[in-house]
Amino acid sequence: MEKHMSAPAPETPTARKTDDADGITDESLRALERALDSHPGVARSAVLADEHADGTRTRTAYVLPRRNEAVAADGAELGRQYVAEWQGVYDHVYAQPAPDDPTFDIRGWLSSYTGAELSEDDMRDWVDGTVHRIRGLGARRLLEAGCGTGLLLHRLIEGTERYLAGDISAGAVERIRASFGGRPPAGLELFQAPADDLSAVAPGSVDGFVVNSVSQYFPDEEYLDRVVRGAVDAVAEGGFLFVGDIRSPAVNRAFCAGLELGRAPERAPAEKVQVLVERRCCTGTELLIDPSYFTGLVGRLPRVAHVAVVPRRGRRATEMNRYRYDAVIRLDAVPGGEAVVPAWEPWSAVGGVPELRRRLAEERPEALGLLGVPNARILADRWAAELLSRPGRPATAGEVVRAAAGAARGGVEPEDLWELGEGPSGLPYTVRLSWARSLPDGAFDVALVRTPDGGGPTPEVRFPSEPAPPRRPVSRPWYGRVENLHPAKLRTHVRERLADPAAGPGRFVLLEDFPLTPDGEPDAAALRSLHWA
């Protein structure tokens, strides 16, 4: 069971001029870089000193692996192989005998924490939340890419006049056809194709495009671009794109820390857990997409009118609900318009959900915007990730978990905010949540807008945005599959070359490319913006 904890969320580390108070000096950092650069698998490195909110300082090593021949020769081909591997995985899954209820085929949905299949209750909560969100967008003609066995299709097709569904796996398409007794209903069109091939769909022939819990199997940003541009072409004027269940890089390190701590025995050495966290962060096999990719579509693609980046709905403590988000992309126009929030306040100005309810009931503002709401779903894991990376970390996994729990009280469950405007006790407000700023502590923003009299479409909100991060917004998961360089090996290599083994980096980050300033020096701001490792 997840614990909701107290105290302010850990702040993103900041740069600080080095001194020798704790042994972190410019010379000690350069010595670490020399030790790293002597490794035959390292092309270039940089070691930076960061200061945390409590004054603790840590060393972070950023390492660009020396590219092997496979990467240097044809990265595009490796991307194609990555997609083909996932196709093979799902061809195998869909070749198994059909379940008793073919409309709710949840085989292959495994928990990262236990390796076991997710429970039926967990999956129903996840499916119901997704279906509710897509139905609220109002399409009569839907196109779904990566439809799988039809978990969404069987629930969304009612009320549509046309439903086009494609999947890279022929087995998935046949499984859906069989679920209708071999005779799909009128209006349902099935086809086999990868998500970036929508050539079977006429331009402007659908009102909405859905790709849900599929983007993590894309190989890179170029593939994602093709999917988005193809979807925009397929959707008619005033329609939408729904990209759902997206893995967020900003909170990936917190996720990895929570996962490894959940697997570790209570007495496991914390340093060994940190090694596992680093390895998982640096060698992940699924695509991570920063929300800035989607918010950046406004202005980059002329038809994109509005982008909402929204946490997942649901109270089940699954990794999908806690760590993933949906992107809703409106084309050409926003049906309910955009509400104006006159001023944005910090969440600390309110204090809690009961206080917020009282303020809305008593003051009845037309719109209220609050920034930096501490996220109860993630806060403890984020603290644990910070504690693991520090030189004075607690000794065991159990001590890290308890320290993180004690430091992370005060988080807010997103459902508690949404419910302010729902149900019999709901206030006359539309509640919009946003994860667009991609804060590494998992905090989100919320806007509450008085519901217009007479009904009609509820307005969207244009939330504040952070400056575009100086980094690639999308990872390349296949890099970790072809490199033979792991943080544990680097840690051992550095320790063997240091007079003081304790002076090694608190964490390692493996890079896909090495950001440089115009004069050829390491770009520290770009390096520090890499939250996912």
XYZ file of C-alpha atoms in Angstrom:
533
model
C 0.000 0.000 0.000
C 1.352 3.402 -0.922
C 2.063 5.884 1.840
C 1.223 9.561 1.447
C 3.885 11.548 3.221
C 4.914 15.097 4.423
C 7.330 18.031 4.084
C 8.098 19.899 0.932
C 8.957 17.903 -2.154
C 12.649 17.574 -2.924
C 13.823 20.385 -5.120
C 15.760 19.878 -8.317
C 19.469 20.072 -7.500
C 21.170 23.339 -8.417
C 24.709 24.169 -9.384
C 27.084 25.484 -6.782
C 30.644 26.701 -6.933
C 32.776 23.946 -5.513
C 34.876 24.288 -2.395
C 36.652 21.768 -0.167
C 34.229 21.733 2.774
C 33.028 18.253 1.862
C 35.867 17.199 -0.406
C 34.067 18.292 -3.586
C 36.497 20.560 -5.401
C 36.985 21.450 -9.053
C 40.148 19.330 -9.094
C 38.356 16.324 -7.560
C 35.662 16.565 -10.244
C 38.256 16.756 -13.012
C 40.053 13.727 -11.482
C 36.800 11.802 -11.684
C 36.417 12.786 -15.348
C 39.945 11.587 -16.112
C 39.220 8.263 -14.418
C 36.007 7.850 -16.399
C 37.581 8.850 -19.709
C 40.221 6.144 -19.227
C 37.526 3.461 -19.529
C 37.618 1.925 -23.028
C 33.839 2.124 -23.322
C 33.625 5.868 -22.582
C 33.753 8.480 -25.337
C 33.381 11.537 -23.092
C 32.307 12.397 -19.560
C 31.483 15.317 -17.295
C 31.085 15.299 -13.506
C 28.992 18.041 -11.925
C 28.433 18.985 -8.287
C 24.831 19.676 -7.276
C 23.381 21.125 -4.110
C 20.041 19.937 -2.717
C 17.512 21.963 -0.758
C 18.900 20.776 2.583
C 22.463 21.780 1.666
C 23.648 18.252 0.879
C 25.913 18.074 -2.170
C 26.346 15.187 -4.570
C 28.454 14.343 -7.600
C 26.704 13.226 -10.793
C 28.687 11.646 -13.629
C 27.346 12.101 -17.181
C 28.855 9.592 -19.570
C 28.615 9.221 -23.333
C 29.352 5.579 -24.216
C 31.690 4.905 -27.094
C 29.328 3.888 -29.869
C 29.792 0.372 -31.119
C 29.742 -0.443 -34.815
C 26.045 -1.298 -34.854
C 25.022 2.179 -33.686
C 27.530 4.032 -35.808
C 26.635 2.122 -38.977
C 22.842 2.228 -38.989
C 20.843 3.482 -36.022
C 17.686 3.544 -38.158
C 17.981 -0.193 -38.772
C 18.302 -0.783 -35.026
C 15.094 1.173 -34.558
C 13.329 -1.060 -37.077
C 14.650 -4.135 -35.299
C 13.316 -2.740 -32.012
C 9.804 -2.448 -33.468
C 10.047 -5.911 -35.008
C 11.026 -7.397 -31.641
C 7.942 -5.970 -29.972
C 5.835 -7.253 -32.870
C 7.221 -10.731 -32.247
C 6.439 -10.508 -28.536
C 2.789 -9.690 -29.171
C 2.402 -12.167 -32.017
C 3.387 -14.799 -29.448
C 0.987 -13.447 -26.784
C -1.956 -13.322 -29.198
C -1.259 -16.853 -30.458
C -2.309 -18.267 -27.083
C -5.872 -19.627 -26.573
C -8.546 -16.959 -26.196
C -9.854 -16.165 -22.678
C -13.427 -16.854 -21.595
C -14.317 -13.193 -22.176
C -12.690 -12.140 -25.473
C -13.757 -8.522 -24.914
C -11.558 -8.306 -21.815
C -8.329 -10.033 -22.811
C -5.703 -8.762 -20.347
C -3.016 -11.398 -20.822
C 0.432 -9.903 -21.151
C -0.335 -6.969 -18.838
C 2.321 -7.480 -16.174
C 3.278 -5.484 -13.111
C 6.849 -4.173 -13.218
C 6.931 -4.500 -9.438
C 6.057 -8.202 -9.177
C 6.336 -9.605 -12.712
C 2.864 -11.108 -12.227
C -0.221 -10.253 -14.272
C -2.111 -7.178 -13.117
C -5.361 -8.003 -11.363
C -8.712 -7.824 -13.120
C -9.747 -4.980 -10.787
C -6.593 -3.004 -11.639
C -7.157 -3.454 -15.355
C -10.868 -2.593 -15.230
C -10.057 0.618 -13.381
C -7.424 1.477 -15.998
C -9.703 0.658 -18.958
C -12.718 2.469 -17.492
C -10.694 5.627 -16.828
C -9.354 5.637 -20.382
C -12.745 5.008 -21.978
C -14.365 7.755 -19.902
C -11.739 10.282 -20.981
C -11.972 9.399 -24.690
C -15.777 9.390 -24.715
C -15.727 12.866 -23.244
C -13.971 14.082 -26.407
C -17.059 13.294 -28.479
C -15.971 11.554 -31.707
C -18.425 9.647 -33.934
C -15.697 8.331 -36.251
C -12.662 6.893 -34.472
C -9.300 5.613 -35.631
C -7.295 3.515 -33.158
C -3.694 2.535 -33.808
C -2.252 -0.310 -31.770
C -5.704 -1.631 -30.869
C -4.392 -4.915 -29.414
C -7.217 -7.292 -28.529
C -9.784 -4.497 -28.363
C -9.858 -3.510 -24.699
C -10.888 0.009 -25.746
C -12.600 -0.914 -29.006
C -15.227 -3.159 -27.379
C -16.219 -0.283 -25.081
C -15.920 2.666 -27.448
C -17.520 1.248 -30.583
C -21.048 1.668 -29.232
C -22.292 5.094 -30.291
C -19.835 5.459 -33.169
C -20.806 5.282 -36.822
C -17.336 4.220 -37.940
C -14.424 2.635 -36.092
C -11.107 1.929 -37.818
C -8.725 -0.230 -35.821
C -5.204 -1.298 -36.753
C -2.408 -3.193 -35.059
C 1.085 -4.294 -36.041
C 0.210 -7.870 -35.021
C -1.917 -9.943 -37.397
C -2.823 -12.083 -34.386
C -4.387 -9.088 -32.634
C -6.517 -8.225 -35.656
C -7.701 -11.829 -35.984
C -8.422 -11.991 -32.261
C -10.766 -9.003 -32.552
C -12.462 -10.466 -35.616
C -12.987 -13.739 -33.735
C -14.455 -11.895 -30.739
C -17.360 -10.915 -33.027
C -17.838 -14.476 -34.209
C -15.886 -13.773 -37.381
C -18.402 -11.127 -38.491
C -17.436 -7.651 -37.267
C -20.357 -5.225 -36.970
C -21.126 -2.669 -39.645
C -18.855 0.325 -39.366
C -15.882 -1.586 -37.910
C -12.873 -1.777 -40.216
C -9.821 -3.797 -39.159
C -6.362 -3.646 -40.725
C -2.823 -4.757 -39.943
C -0.186 -2.012 -39.915
C 2.337 -0.398 -37.568
C 1.264 2.821 -35.903
C 3.351 4.964 -38.266
C 1.597 3.573 -41.361
C -1.898 5.025 -41.747
C -1.942 4.723 -45.535
C -5.155 2.662 -45.276
C -6.997 5.695 -43.860
C -8.247 8.481 -46.131
C -7.282 12.037 -45.128
C -9.890 13.793 -42.998
C -12.041 10.666 -42.707
C -12.235 10.402 -38.875
C -13.054 12.750 -35.990
C -10.605 11.346 -33.491
C -7.374 9.351 -33.327
C -6.454 7.118 -30.382
C -3.146 5.425 -29.587
C -3.174 4.180 -26.013
C -0.392 2.455 -24.088
C 1.519 1.917 -27.328
C 3.938 4.857 -27.517
C 6.369 3.135 -25.129
C 7.071 0.619 -27.921
C 8.036 3.278 -30.467
C 11.793 3.326 -31.160
C 12.499 7.060 -31.245
C 11.269 10.606 -31.830
C 11.307 10.246 -35.610
C 8.839 7.352 -35.424
C 6.645 9.315 -32.999
C 6.675 12.262 -35.402
C 5.432 10.064 -38.234
C 2.592 8.757 -36.067
C 1.504 12.249 -35.010
C 1.705 13.753 -38.499
C -0.142 10.811 -40.024
C -2.874 11.124 -37.404
C -3.259 14.865 -37.996
C -3.766 14.177 -41.705
C -6.369 11.487 -40.989
C -8.467 13.607 -38.609
C -11.100 16.014 -39.949
C -11.395 19.677 -39.000
C -12.134 20.229 -35.319
C -11.091 16.720 -34.283
C -8.581 15.450 -31.778
C -5.641 13.140 -31.125
C -5.530 11.121 -27.904
C -2.101 9.706 -27.003
C -2.618 7.767 -23.798
C -0.692 6.024 -21.037
C 2.622 7.738 -21.852
C 5.749 7.067 -19.832
C 7.136 10.302 -18.382
C 10.915 10.799 -18.248
C 10.662 13.455 -15.542
C 9.610 10.896 -12.950
C 11.433 7.865 -14.347
C 14.165 7.919 -11.697
C 11.525 8.004 -8.944
C 9.734 5.092 -10.607
C 12.937 3.051 -10.863
C 13.814 3.782 -7.234
C 10.381 2.726 -6.000
C 10.490 -0.407 -8.125
C 13.924 -1.567 -6.952
C 13.202 -0.745 -3.311
C 9.948 -2.668 -3.567
C 11.844 -5.723 -4.800
C 14.786 -5.469 -2.407
C 14.917 -7.232 0.986
C 14.650 -4.757 3.856
C 18.289 -5.358 4.866
C 19.684 -5.053 1.336
C 22.588 -2.538 1.211
C 21.271 0.775 -0.107
C 24.342 1.224 -2.297
C 23.523 -1.987 -4.170
C 19.943 -0.796 -4.639
C 21.280 2.454 -6.107
C 23.352 0.463 -8.608
C 20.183 -1.353 -9.711
C 18.292 1.946 -9.994
C 21.036 3.424 -12.171
C 21.131 0.385 -14.402
C 17.354 0.383 -14.848
C 17.343 4.112 -15.633
C 20.172 3.859 -18.138
C 19.182 0.662 -19.940
C 15.404 0.951 -20.122
C 13.752 -0.673 -23.121
C 10.655 1.523 -23.413
C 10.260 4.998 -24.910
C 10.007 7.979 -22.559
C 8.316 11.133 -23.888
C 8.639 14.461 -22.115
C 5.389 16.501 -22.129
C 7.309 19.304 -23.857
C 7.189 17.212 -27.036
C 3.400 17.531 -27.093
C 3.114 21.133 -25.885
C 5.690 22.006 -28.546
C 3.270 20.859 -31.256
C 1.443 24.172 -30.813
C 3.216 26.347 -33.341
C 5.119 23.432 -34.902
C 2.048 21.914 -36.564
C -0.317 24.641 -37.843
C -3.517 22.698 -37.100
C -2.736 22.082 -33.427
C -4.881 24.500 -31.412
C -4.469 23.191 -27.856
C -2.618 20.453 -25.973
C -3.612 19.142 -22.552
C -1.131 16.999 -20.610
C -3.130 15.181 -17.968
C -2.318 12.701 -15.173
C -4.143 9.389 -15.406
C -7.425 8.952 -13.568
C -8.083 6.230 -11.013
C -7.306 5.367 -7.413
C -5.715 1.981 -8.001
C -2.003 2.253 -7.118
C -0.734 0.802 -10.399
C 2.303 2.120 -12.214
C 0.002 3.286 -15.039
C -2.122 5.468 -12.756
C 0.789 6.767 -10.738
C 3.485 7.403 -13.340
C 1.898 7.851 -16.759
C -0.038 10.630 -18.462
C -2.344 11.321 -21.405
C -1.895 13.980 -24.091
C -5.088 15.363 -25.669
C -4.358 17.343 -28.828
C -7.172 19.527 -30.204
C -7.033 20.419 -33.884
C -8.165 23.691 -35.496
C -10.305 24.907 -32.565
C -11.094 24.293 -28.889
C -14.819 23.415 -28.521
C -15.346 25.213 -25.195
C -12.707 27.870 -25.749
C -9.921 28.633 -23.306
C -10.645 30.086 -19.880
C -8.411 32.852 -18.608
C -6.889 32.365 -15.172
C -6.187 35.924 -13.935
C -3.350 34.945 -11.598
C -1.591 31.740 -10.664
C -0.879 31.048 -6.999
C 1.394 28.472 -5.343
C -0.390 25.479 -3.835
C 1.030 26.472 -0.451
C -1.301 29.506 -0.496
C -4.251 27.110 -0.139
C -2.848 24.452 2.161
C -5.021 21.456 1.381
C -8.106 20.102 -0.376
C -10.584 20.933 2.457
C -9.292 24.507 2.560
C -9.626 24.749 -1.222
C -13.235 23.547 -1.080
C -14.067 26.192 1.537
C -12.430 28.938 -0.484
C -14.335 28.031 -3.646
C -17.659 27.857 -1.776
C -17.144 31.152 0.041
C -15.361 33.324 -2.538
C -16.862 31.793 -5.715
C -14.030 32.956 -8.021
C -14.594 32.686 -11.775
C -11.260 30.903 -12.095
C -8.506 29.854 -9.728
C -5.108 28.513 -10.745
C -2.689 26.734 -8.404
C 0.875 25.677 -9.200
C 3.104 22.948 -7.815
C 0.616 20.632 -6.131
C 2.693 17.913 -4.375
C 1.791 14.572 -5.931
C 0.921 11.888 -3.388
C 1.327 9.189 -6.015
C 5.046 9.868 -6.488
C 6.437 11.927 -3.620
C 7.837 9.114 -1.471
C 9.566 7.448 -4.424
C 11.060 10.774 -5.453
C 12.498 11.264 -1.965
C 13.844 7.713 -2.021
C 15.618 8.370 -5.326
C 17.250 11.474 -3.848
C 18.345 9.659 -0.689
C 19.869 6.788 -2.669
C 22.012 9.176 -4.730
C 23.573 10.920 -1.722
C 26.961 9.959 -0.271
C 25.467 9.808 3.237
C 22.588 7.576 2.196
C 20.866 5.348 4.785
C 22.579 1.978 5.066
C 19.764 -0.360 4.013
C 16.780 -0.445 1.669
C 14.392 -0.516 4.606
C 15.962 2.580 6.136
C 15.653 4.426 2.805
C 11.960 3.535 2.556
C 11.248 4.688 6.102
C 13.225 7.921 5.706
C 11.430 8.726 2.449
C 8.060 7.998 4.043
C 8.821 10.308 6.926
C 9.936 13.131 4.641
C 7.140 13.006 2.108
C 3.912 13.753 3.947
C 1.540 16.359 2.539
C 1.025 14.935 -0.945
C -2.314 15.408 -2.702
C -4.128 12.600 -4.512
C -5.195 13.991 -7.926
C -8.584 12.250 -7.685
C -9.401 14.345 -4.595
C -9.132 17.480 -6.737
C -11.086 16.130 -9.704
C -13.876 15.094 -7.343
C -14.317 18.690 -6.155
C -16.321 19.240 -9.351
C -18.035 15.849 -9.581
C -20.917 13.931 -7.986
C -23.728 15.089 -5.698
C -21.382 17.044 -3.435
C -19.425 18.553 -6.321
C -19.025 22.312 -6.635
C -20.024 24.128 -9.865
C -16.465 24.053 -11.170
C -14.660 22.359 -14.015
C -11.388 20.974 -12.644
C -8.404 20.760 -14.987
C -5.117 19.175 -13.955
C -1.890 19.518 -15.897
C 1.445 17.696 -15.862
C 2.768 19.845 -18.709
C 5.601 21.435 -16.734
C 7.222 18.032 -16.264
C 8.623 18.747 -12.797
C 10.983 16.026 -11.533
C 9.259 15.838 -8.152
C 6.029 14.840 -9.936
C 4.145 17.968 -8.857
C 1.216 19.031 -11.046
C -0.835 22.189 -11.579
C -4.607 22.644 -11.232
C -7.146 25.162 -12.539
C -10.749 25.416 -11.360
C -13.150 27.291 -13.658
C -16.792 28.042 -12.826
C -19.059 25.880 -14.961
C -20.963 28.012 -17.493
C -24.719 28.342 -16.996
C -26.832 26.477 -19.514
C -24.364 23.647 -20.057
C -22.395 23.335 -23.269
C -18.723 22.439 -23.723
C -16.534 23.203 -20.745
C -13.493 25.382 -21.391
C -9.913 24.240 -21.532
C -7.110 26.081 -19.752
C -3.753 27.135 -21.141
C -1.454 26.328 -18.255
C 1.876 28.048 -17.632
C 4.794 26.305 -19.259
C 8.435 25.983 -18.376
C 11.090 27.132 -20.859
C 11.793 24.421 -23.419
C 14.334 22.090 -21.802
C 17.763 22.092 -23.461
C 17.605 18.379 -24.258
C 15.939 15.853 -26.494
C 12.331 15.413 -25.323
C 12.209 11.749 -26.376
C 14.559 8.918 -25.385
C 16.010 6.239 -27.664
C 15.372 2.977 -25.816
C 17.257 0.803 -28.296
C 20.554 2.499 -27.332
C 20.552 0.585 -24.062
C 20.093 -2.676 -25.959
C 23.284 -2.380 -27.976
C 25.736 -0.757 -25.568
C 27.824 -2.919 -23.248
C 28.382 -0.262 -20.594
C 26.625 -0.328 -17.243
C 26.926 2.027 -14.252
C 28.098 -0.810 -11.996
C 31.129 -1.357 -14.247
C 31.879 2.355 -14.291
C 31.604 2.602 -10.503
C 34.108 -0.233 -10.059
C 36.449 1.274 -12.654
C 36.446 4.671 -10.920
C 36.945 3.272 -7.430
C 40.018 1.364 -8.539
C 41.568 4.651 -9.666
C 40.697 6.922 -6.742
C 42.714 7.378 -3.575
C 39.405 7.734 -1.709
C 36.802 5.299 -3.091
C 34.061 7.238 -1.261
C 34.766 10.241 -3.512
C 33.041 8.581 -6.469
C 29.860 9.888 -8.108
C 26.562 9.527 -6.285
C 24.913 8.500 -9.540
C 25.721 7.865 -13.192
C 23.759 9.022 -16.227
C 24.427 7.379 -19.604
C 23.874 9.797 -22.489
C 22.565 9.330 -26.011
C 24.505 12.396 -27.119
C 26.736 14.890 -25.320
C 25.368 18.466 -25.129
C 27.982 21.176 -25.693
C 28.025 24.952 -25.410
C 28.982 26.995 -28.521
C 32.624 27.011 -27.334
C 32.714 23.219 -27.087
C 32.447 22.857 -23.302
C 29.915 20.527 -21.595
C 26.514 22.244 -21.368
C 25.815 21.910 -17.640
C 22.235 23.208 -17.888
C 21.363 20.647 -20.553
C 22.978 17.848 -18.552
C 21.130 18.758 -15.352
C 17.813 18.786 -17.229
C 18.098 15.038 -17.872
C 15.689 13.846 -15.204
C 15.046 10.365 -16.500
C 18.369 8.840 -15.492
